[in-house]
Tab-separated table of C-alpha atoms in Angstrom:
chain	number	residue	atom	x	y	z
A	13	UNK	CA	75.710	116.988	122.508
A	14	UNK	CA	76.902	115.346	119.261
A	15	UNK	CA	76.677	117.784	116.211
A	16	UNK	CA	75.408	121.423	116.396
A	17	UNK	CA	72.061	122.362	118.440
A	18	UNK	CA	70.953	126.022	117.689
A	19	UNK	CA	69.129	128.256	119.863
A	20	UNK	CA	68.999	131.832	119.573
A	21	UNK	CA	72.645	132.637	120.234
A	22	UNK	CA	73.672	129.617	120.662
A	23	UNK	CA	75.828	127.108	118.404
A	24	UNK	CA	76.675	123.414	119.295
A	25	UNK	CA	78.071	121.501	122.251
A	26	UNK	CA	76.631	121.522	125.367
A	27	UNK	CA	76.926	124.594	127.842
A	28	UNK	CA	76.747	124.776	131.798
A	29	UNK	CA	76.085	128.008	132.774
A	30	UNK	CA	76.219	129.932	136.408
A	31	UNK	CA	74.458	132.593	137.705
A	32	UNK	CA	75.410	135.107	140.435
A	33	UNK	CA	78.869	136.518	139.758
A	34	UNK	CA	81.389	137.352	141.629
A	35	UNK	CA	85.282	136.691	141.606
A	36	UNK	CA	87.656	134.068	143.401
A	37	UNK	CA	90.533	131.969	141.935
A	38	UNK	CA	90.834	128.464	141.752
A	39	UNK	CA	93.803	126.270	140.438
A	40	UNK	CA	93.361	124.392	137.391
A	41	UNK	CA	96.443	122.228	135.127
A	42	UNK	CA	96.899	119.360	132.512
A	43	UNK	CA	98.161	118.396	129.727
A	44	UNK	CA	96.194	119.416	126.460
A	45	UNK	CA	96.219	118.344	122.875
A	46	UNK	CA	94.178	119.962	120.169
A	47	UNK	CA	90.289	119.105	121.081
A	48	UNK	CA	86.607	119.640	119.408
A	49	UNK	CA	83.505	119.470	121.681
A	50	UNK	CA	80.988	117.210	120.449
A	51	UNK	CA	81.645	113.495	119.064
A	52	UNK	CA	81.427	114.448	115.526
A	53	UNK	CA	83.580	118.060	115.832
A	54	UNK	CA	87.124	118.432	114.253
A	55	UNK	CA	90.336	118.521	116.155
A	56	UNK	CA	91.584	121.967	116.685
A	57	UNK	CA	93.606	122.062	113.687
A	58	UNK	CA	90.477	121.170	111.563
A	59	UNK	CA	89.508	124.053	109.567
A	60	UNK	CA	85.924	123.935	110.671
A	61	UNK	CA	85.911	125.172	114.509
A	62	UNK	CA	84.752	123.118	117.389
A	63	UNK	CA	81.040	123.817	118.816
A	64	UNK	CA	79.945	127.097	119.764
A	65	UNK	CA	78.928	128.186	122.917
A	66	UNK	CA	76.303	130.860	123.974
A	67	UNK	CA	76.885	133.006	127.281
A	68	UNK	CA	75.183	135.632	128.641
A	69	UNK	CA	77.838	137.936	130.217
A	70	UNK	CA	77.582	138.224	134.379
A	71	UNK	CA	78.771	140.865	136.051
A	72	UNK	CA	81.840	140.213	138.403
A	73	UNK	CA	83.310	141.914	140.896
A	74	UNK	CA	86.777	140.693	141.621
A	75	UNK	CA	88.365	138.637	144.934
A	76	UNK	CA	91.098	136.634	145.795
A	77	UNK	CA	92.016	134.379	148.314
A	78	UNK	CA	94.721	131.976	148.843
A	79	UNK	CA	94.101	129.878	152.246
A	80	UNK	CA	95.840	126.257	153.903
A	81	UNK	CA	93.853	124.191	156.090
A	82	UNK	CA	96.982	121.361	156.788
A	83	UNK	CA	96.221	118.256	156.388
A	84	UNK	CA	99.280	116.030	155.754
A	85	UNK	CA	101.754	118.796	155.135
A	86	UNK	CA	101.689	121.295	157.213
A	87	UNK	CA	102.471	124.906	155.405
A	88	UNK	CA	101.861	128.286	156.548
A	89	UNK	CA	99.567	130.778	154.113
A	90	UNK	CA	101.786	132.001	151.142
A	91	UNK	CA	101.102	135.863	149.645
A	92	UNK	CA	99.133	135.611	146.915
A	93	UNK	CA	99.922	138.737	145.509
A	94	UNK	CA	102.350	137.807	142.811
A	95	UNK	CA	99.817	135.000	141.479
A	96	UNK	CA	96.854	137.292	141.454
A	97	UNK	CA	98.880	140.182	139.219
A	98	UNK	CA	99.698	137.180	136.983
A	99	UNK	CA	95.939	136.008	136.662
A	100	UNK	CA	95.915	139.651	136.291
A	101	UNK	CA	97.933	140.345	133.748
A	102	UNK	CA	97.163	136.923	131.913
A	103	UNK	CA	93.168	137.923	131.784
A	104	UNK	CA	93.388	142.209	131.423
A	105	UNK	CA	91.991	141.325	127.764
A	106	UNK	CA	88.806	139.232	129.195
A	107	UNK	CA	86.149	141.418	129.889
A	108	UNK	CA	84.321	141.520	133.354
A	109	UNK	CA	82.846	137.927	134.650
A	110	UNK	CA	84.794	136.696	131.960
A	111	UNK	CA	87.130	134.240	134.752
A	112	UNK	CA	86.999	131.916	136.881
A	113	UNK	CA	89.655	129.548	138.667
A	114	UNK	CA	90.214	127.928	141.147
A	115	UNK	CA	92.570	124.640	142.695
A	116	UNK	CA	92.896	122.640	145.893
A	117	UNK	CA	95.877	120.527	147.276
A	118	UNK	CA	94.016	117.512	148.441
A	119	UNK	CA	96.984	116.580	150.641
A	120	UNK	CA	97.811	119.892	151.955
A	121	UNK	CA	94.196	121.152	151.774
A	122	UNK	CA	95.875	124.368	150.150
A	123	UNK	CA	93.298	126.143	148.130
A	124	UNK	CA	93.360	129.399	145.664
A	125	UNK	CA	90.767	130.829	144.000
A	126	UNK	CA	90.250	133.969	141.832
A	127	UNK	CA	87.252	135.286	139.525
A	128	UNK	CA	83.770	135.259	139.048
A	129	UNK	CA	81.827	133.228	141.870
A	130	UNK	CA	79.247	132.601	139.205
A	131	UNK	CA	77.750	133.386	135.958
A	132	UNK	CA	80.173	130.783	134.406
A	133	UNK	CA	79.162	129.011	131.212
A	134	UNK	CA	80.527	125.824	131.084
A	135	UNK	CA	80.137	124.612	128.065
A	136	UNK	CA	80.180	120.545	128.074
A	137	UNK	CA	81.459	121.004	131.785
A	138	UNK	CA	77.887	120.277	132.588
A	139	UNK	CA	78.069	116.677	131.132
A	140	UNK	CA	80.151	115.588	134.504
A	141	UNK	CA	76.993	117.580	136.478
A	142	UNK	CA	74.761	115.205	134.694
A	143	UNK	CA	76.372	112.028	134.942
A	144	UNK	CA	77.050	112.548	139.161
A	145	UNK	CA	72.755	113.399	139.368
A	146	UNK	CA	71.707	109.791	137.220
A	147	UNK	CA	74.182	108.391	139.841
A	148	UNK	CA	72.713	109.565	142.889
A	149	UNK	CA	69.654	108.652	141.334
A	150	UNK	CA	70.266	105.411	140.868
A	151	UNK	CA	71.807	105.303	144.414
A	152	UNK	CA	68.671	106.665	145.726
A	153	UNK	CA	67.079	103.460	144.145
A	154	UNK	CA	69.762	100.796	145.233
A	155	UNK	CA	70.364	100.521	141.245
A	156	UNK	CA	73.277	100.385	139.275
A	157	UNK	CA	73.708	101.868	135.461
A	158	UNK	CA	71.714	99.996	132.328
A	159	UNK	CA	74.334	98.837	130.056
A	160	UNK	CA	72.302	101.239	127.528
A	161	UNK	CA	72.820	104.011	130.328
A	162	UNK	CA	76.542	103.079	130.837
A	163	UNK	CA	77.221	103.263	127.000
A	164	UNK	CA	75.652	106.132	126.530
A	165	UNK	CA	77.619	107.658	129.591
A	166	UNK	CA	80.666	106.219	128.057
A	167	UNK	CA	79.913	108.942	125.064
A	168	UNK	CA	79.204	111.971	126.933
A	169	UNK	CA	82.310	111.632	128.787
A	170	UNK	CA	84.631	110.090	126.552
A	171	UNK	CA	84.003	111.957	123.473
A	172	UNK	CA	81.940	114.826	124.941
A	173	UNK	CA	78.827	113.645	122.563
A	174	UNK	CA	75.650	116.248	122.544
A	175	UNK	CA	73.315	113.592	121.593
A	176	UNK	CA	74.430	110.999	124.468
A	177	UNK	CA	74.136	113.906	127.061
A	178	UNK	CA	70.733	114.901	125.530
A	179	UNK	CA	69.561	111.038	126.362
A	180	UNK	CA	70.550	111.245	129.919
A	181	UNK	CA	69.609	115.209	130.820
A	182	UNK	CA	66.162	114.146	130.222
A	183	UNK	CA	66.607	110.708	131.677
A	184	UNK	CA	66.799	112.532	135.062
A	185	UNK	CA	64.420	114.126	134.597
A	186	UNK	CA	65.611	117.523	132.964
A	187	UNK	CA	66.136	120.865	134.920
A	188	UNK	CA	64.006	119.418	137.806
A	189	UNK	CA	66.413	116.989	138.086
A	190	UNK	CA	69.378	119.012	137.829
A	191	UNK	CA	67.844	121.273	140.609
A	192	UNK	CA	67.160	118.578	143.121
A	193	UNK	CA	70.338	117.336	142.801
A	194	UNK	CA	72.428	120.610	143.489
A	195	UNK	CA	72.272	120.799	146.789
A	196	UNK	CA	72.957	117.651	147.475
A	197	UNK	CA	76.222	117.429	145.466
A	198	UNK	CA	77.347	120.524	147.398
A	199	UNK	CA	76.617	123.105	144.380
A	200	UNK	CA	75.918	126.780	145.829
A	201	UNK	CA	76.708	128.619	142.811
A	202	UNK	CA	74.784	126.690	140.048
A	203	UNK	CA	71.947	127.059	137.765
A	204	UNK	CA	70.644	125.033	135.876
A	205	UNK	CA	69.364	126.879	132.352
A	206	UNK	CA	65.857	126.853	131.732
A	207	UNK	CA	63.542	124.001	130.103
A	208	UNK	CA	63.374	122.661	127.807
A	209	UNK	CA	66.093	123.994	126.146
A	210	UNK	CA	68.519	123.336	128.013
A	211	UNK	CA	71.864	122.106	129.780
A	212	UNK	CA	74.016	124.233	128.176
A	213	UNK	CA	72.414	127.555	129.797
A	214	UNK	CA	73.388	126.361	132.870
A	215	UNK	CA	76.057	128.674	134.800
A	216	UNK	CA	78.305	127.851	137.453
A	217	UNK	CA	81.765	129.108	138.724
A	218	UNK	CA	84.874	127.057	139.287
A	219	UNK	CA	84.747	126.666	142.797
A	220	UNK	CA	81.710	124.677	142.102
A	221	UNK	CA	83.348	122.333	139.722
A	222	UNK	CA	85.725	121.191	142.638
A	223	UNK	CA	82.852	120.627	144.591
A	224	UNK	CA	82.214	118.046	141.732
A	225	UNK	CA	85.740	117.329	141.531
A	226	UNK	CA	85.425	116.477	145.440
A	227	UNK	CA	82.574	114.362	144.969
A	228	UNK	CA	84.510	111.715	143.338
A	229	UNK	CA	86.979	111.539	146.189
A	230	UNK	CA	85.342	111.220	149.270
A	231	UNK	CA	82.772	109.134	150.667
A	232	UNK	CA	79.482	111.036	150.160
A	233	UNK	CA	77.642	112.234	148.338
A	234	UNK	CA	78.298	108.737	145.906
A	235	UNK	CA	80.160	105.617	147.271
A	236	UNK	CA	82.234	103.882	145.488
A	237	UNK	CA	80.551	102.858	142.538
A	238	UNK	CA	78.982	106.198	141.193
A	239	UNK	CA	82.617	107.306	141.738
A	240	UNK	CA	84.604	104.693	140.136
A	241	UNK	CA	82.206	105.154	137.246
A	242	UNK	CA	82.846	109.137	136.599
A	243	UNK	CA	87.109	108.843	137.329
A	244	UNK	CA	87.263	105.911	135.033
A	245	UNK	CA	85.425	107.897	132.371
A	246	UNK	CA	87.326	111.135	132.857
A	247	UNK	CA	90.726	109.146	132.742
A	248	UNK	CA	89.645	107.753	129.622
A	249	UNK	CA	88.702	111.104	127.768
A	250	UNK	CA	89.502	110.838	124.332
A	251	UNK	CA	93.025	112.174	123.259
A	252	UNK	CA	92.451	115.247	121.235
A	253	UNK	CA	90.218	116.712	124.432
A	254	UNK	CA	93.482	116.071	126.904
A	255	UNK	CA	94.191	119.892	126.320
A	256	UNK	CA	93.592	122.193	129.530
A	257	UNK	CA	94.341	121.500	133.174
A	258	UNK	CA	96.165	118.245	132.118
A	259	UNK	CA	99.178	119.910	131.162
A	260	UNK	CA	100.440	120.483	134.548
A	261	UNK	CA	100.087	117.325	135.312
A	262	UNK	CA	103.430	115.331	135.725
A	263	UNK	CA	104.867	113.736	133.234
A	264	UNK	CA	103.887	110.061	132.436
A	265	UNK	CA	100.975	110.392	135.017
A	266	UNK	CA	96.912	109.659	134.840
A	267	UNK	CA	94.831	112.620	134.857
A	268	UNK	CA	90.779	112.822	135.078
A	269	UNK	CA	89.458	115.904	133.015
A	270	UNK	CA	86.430	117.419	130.819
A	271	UNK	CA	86.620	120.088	128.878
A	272	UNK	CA	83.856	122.481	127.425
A	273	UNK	CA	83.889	125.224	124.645
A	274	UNK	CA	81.070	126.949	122.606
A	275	UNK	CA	81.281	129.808	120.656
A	276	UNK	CA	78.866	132.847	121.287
A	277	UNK	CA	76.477	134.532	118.684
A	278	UNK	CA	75.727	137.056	121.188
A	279	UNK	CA	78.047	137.850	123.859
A	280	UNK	CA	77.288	141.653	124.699
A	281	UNK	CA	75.598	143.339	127.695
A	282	UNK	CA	72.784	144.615	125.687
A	283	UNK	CA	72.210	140.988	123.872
A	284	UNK	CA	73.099	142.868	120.217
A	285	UNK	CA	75.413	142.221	117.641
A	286	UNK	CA	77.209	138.596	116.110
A	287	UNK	CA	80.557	138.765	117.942
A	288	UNK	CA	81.285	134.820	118.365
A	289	UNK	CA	82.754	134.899	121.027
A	290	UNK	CA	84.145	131.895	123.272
A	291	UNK	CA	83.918	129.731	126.377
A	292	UNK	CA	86.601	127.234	126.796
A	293	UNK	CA	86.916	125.709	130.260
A	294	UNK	CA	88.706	122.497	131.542
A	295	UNK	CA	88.292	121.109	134.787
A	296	UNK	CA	90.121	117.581	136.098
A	297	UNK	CA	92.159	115.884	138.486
A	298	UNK	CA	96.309	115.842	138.228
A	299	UNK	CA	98.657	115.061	140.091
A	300	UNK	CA	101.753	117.907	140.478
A	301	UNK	CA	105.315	117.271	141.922
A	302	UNK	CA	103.090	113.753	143.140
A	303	UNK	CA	100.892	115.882	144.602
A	304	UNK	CA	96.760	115.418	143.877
A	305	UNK	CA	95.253	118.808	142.844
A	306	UNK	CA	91.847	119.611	141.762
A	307	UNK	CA	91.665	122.309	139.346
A	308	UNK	CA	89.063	124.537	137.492
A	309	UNK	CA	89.874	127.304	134.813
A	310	UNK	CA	86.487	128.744	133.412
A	311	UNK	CA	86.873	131.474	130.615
A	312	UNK	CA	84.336	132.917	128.633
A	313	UNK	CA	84.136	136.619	126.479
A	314	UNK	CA	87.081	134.995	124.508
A	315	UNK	CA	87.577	136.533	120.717
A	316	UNK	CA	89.293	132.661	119.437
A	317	UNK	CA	88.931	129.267	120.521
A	318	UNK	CA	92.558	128.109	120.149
A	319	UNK	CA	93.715	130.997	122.108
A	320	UNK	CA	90.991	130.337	124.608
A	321	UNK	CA	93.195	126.607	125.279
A	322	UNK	CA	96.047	129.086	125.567
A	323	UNK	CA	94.209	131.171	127.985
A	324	UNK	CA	93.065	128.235	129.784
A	325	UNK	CA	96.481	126.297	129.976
A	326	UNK	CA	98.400	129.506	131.453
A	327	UNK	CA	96.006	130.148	133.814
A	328	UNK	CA	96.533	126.490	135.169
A	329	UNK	CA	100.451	127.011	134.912
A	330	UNK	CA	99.961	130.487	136.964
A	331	UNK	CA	97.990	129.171	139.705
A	332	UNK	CA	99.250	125.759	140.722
A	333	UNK	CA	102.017	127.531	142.711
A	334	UNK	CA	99.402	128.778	145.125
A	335	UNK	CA	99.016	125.061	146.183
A	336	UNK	CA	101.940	123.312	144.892
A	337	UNK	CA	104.796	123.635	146.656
């Protein structure tokens, strides 16, 4: 959402949050330039900070896993001890429920995850949630996208713009429509915030955002067009939001991603106090040593937005190993 919204403890941008927390690891990693959430917010180097997100802490408790279901490459299950103590080590600031990652070789079928299993705010992460439920929609109706719908799509992708993604939440029909579409997208740890206000309490965990990762690789739950539509959106994000996951990527390659950050009035257990706090989360498609991986970082609890990118970009540097070989 373009500009800043404000809801009690909440500032600008849009937020996805997830409830139910608990913690696996997923792999996440792209290239990253400095980035503002919202059409009209300054670069990171601006002096007046990107939108601020609102989270309500979830309590974790923590889990790993690091699993290979072969698929073109065969490759036995690799310890994931030494990643885990360096997602460790990486996140011993972050307070509880405060990660979530997660990755998957789509060649290998290689996947690691680590972190909360929900309770994720996602910031403008939601935006790609959105866009895949008009989709189905319109599937479900043997439609395509308006141009007015496409433009406006255009925006909430490209430039991550509050007001576009406003327009279409409530084109499909708000949280109801969010809801309905969940399941059918293959979301188990995702809910949608409350109405009317709104998208950005939504919470989620990064497993779920390769599930919509997924989505826009295989046949069902959209065909080719919805898909086309979302990838060629994602690969077009604009360039000062190419900061997160996309800096694993190889060099010189095409990578699909969305980003989301918000700062947080009111990021304590017992809702008091004006700590602005910080999500900043990146999610996206790369390709690694020309190998397709879908990757998720989720962070929230953060004390600074630009180290929250930092955060974010080691985290996808740490766990692409697990999958990468």
């Amino acid at each position: 959402m373009n500009g800043s919204w404000r809801r009690r403890g909440v500032v600008a941008g849009s937020v996805l949050l997830v409830a139910g927390v608990s913690v696996t690891a997923v792999v996440v990693a792209q290239r990253r330039h400095p980035t503002a959430e919202g059409a009209s917010t300054p670069p990171r180097s601006s002096a007046t900070p990107p939108p601020r997100p609102s989270s309500t802490p979830p309590s974790t408790t923590a889990s790993r896993s690091v699993t290979t279901h072969p698929v073109l490459t065969p490759r036995s299950t690799i310890d994931s001890s030494p990643i885990d103590n360096k997602v460790r080590a990486l996140t011993a600031q972050v307070p509880p429920g405060g990660v979530s990652v997660a990755e998957l070789n789509t060649a290998t079928g290689a996947r690691y995850s680590y972190g909360a299993t929900g309770g994720m705010l996602t910031g403008s992460v939601v935006k790609v949630y959105i866009l895949e439920t008009l989709l189905l929609q319109h599937q479900d109706r043997g439609t395509q996208l308006t141009d007015q719908e496409a433009a406006t799509a255009r925006r909430m992708i490209e430039n991550s713009d509050n007001a576009a993604a406003e327009t279409l939440y409530y084109a499909i029909g708000a949280r109801a429509g969010l809801v309905a579409a969940g399941p059918r997208l293959g979301l188990t740890h995702t809910v949608p915030g409350p109405s009317p206000d709104f998208k950005g309490l939504t919470q989620t965990s990064a497993t779920d955002c390769i599930t919509l990762l997924q989505n826009l690789l295989r046949p069902a739950p959209l065909r080719d067009y919805a898909r086309s539509v979302v990838l060629g959106l994602m690969r077009n994000v604009e360039s000062d939001q190419r900061w997160g996951v996309g800096s694993v990527a190889d060099p010189g390659t095409t990578f699909a991603n969305k980003n989301g950050w918000l700062s947080v009035d009111e990021d304590n257990p017992d809702g008091l106090g004006d700590n602005d706090l910080w999500l900043v989360n990146s999610i996206g498609i790369v390709t690694v040593r020309d190998q397709q991986t879908l990757i998720a970082v989720l962070t929230q609890h953060g004390s600074d937005f630009e180290d929250g990118i930092e955060l974010v970009e080691a985290l996808a540097h740490a766990i692409t190993p697990a999958v990468v070989d």
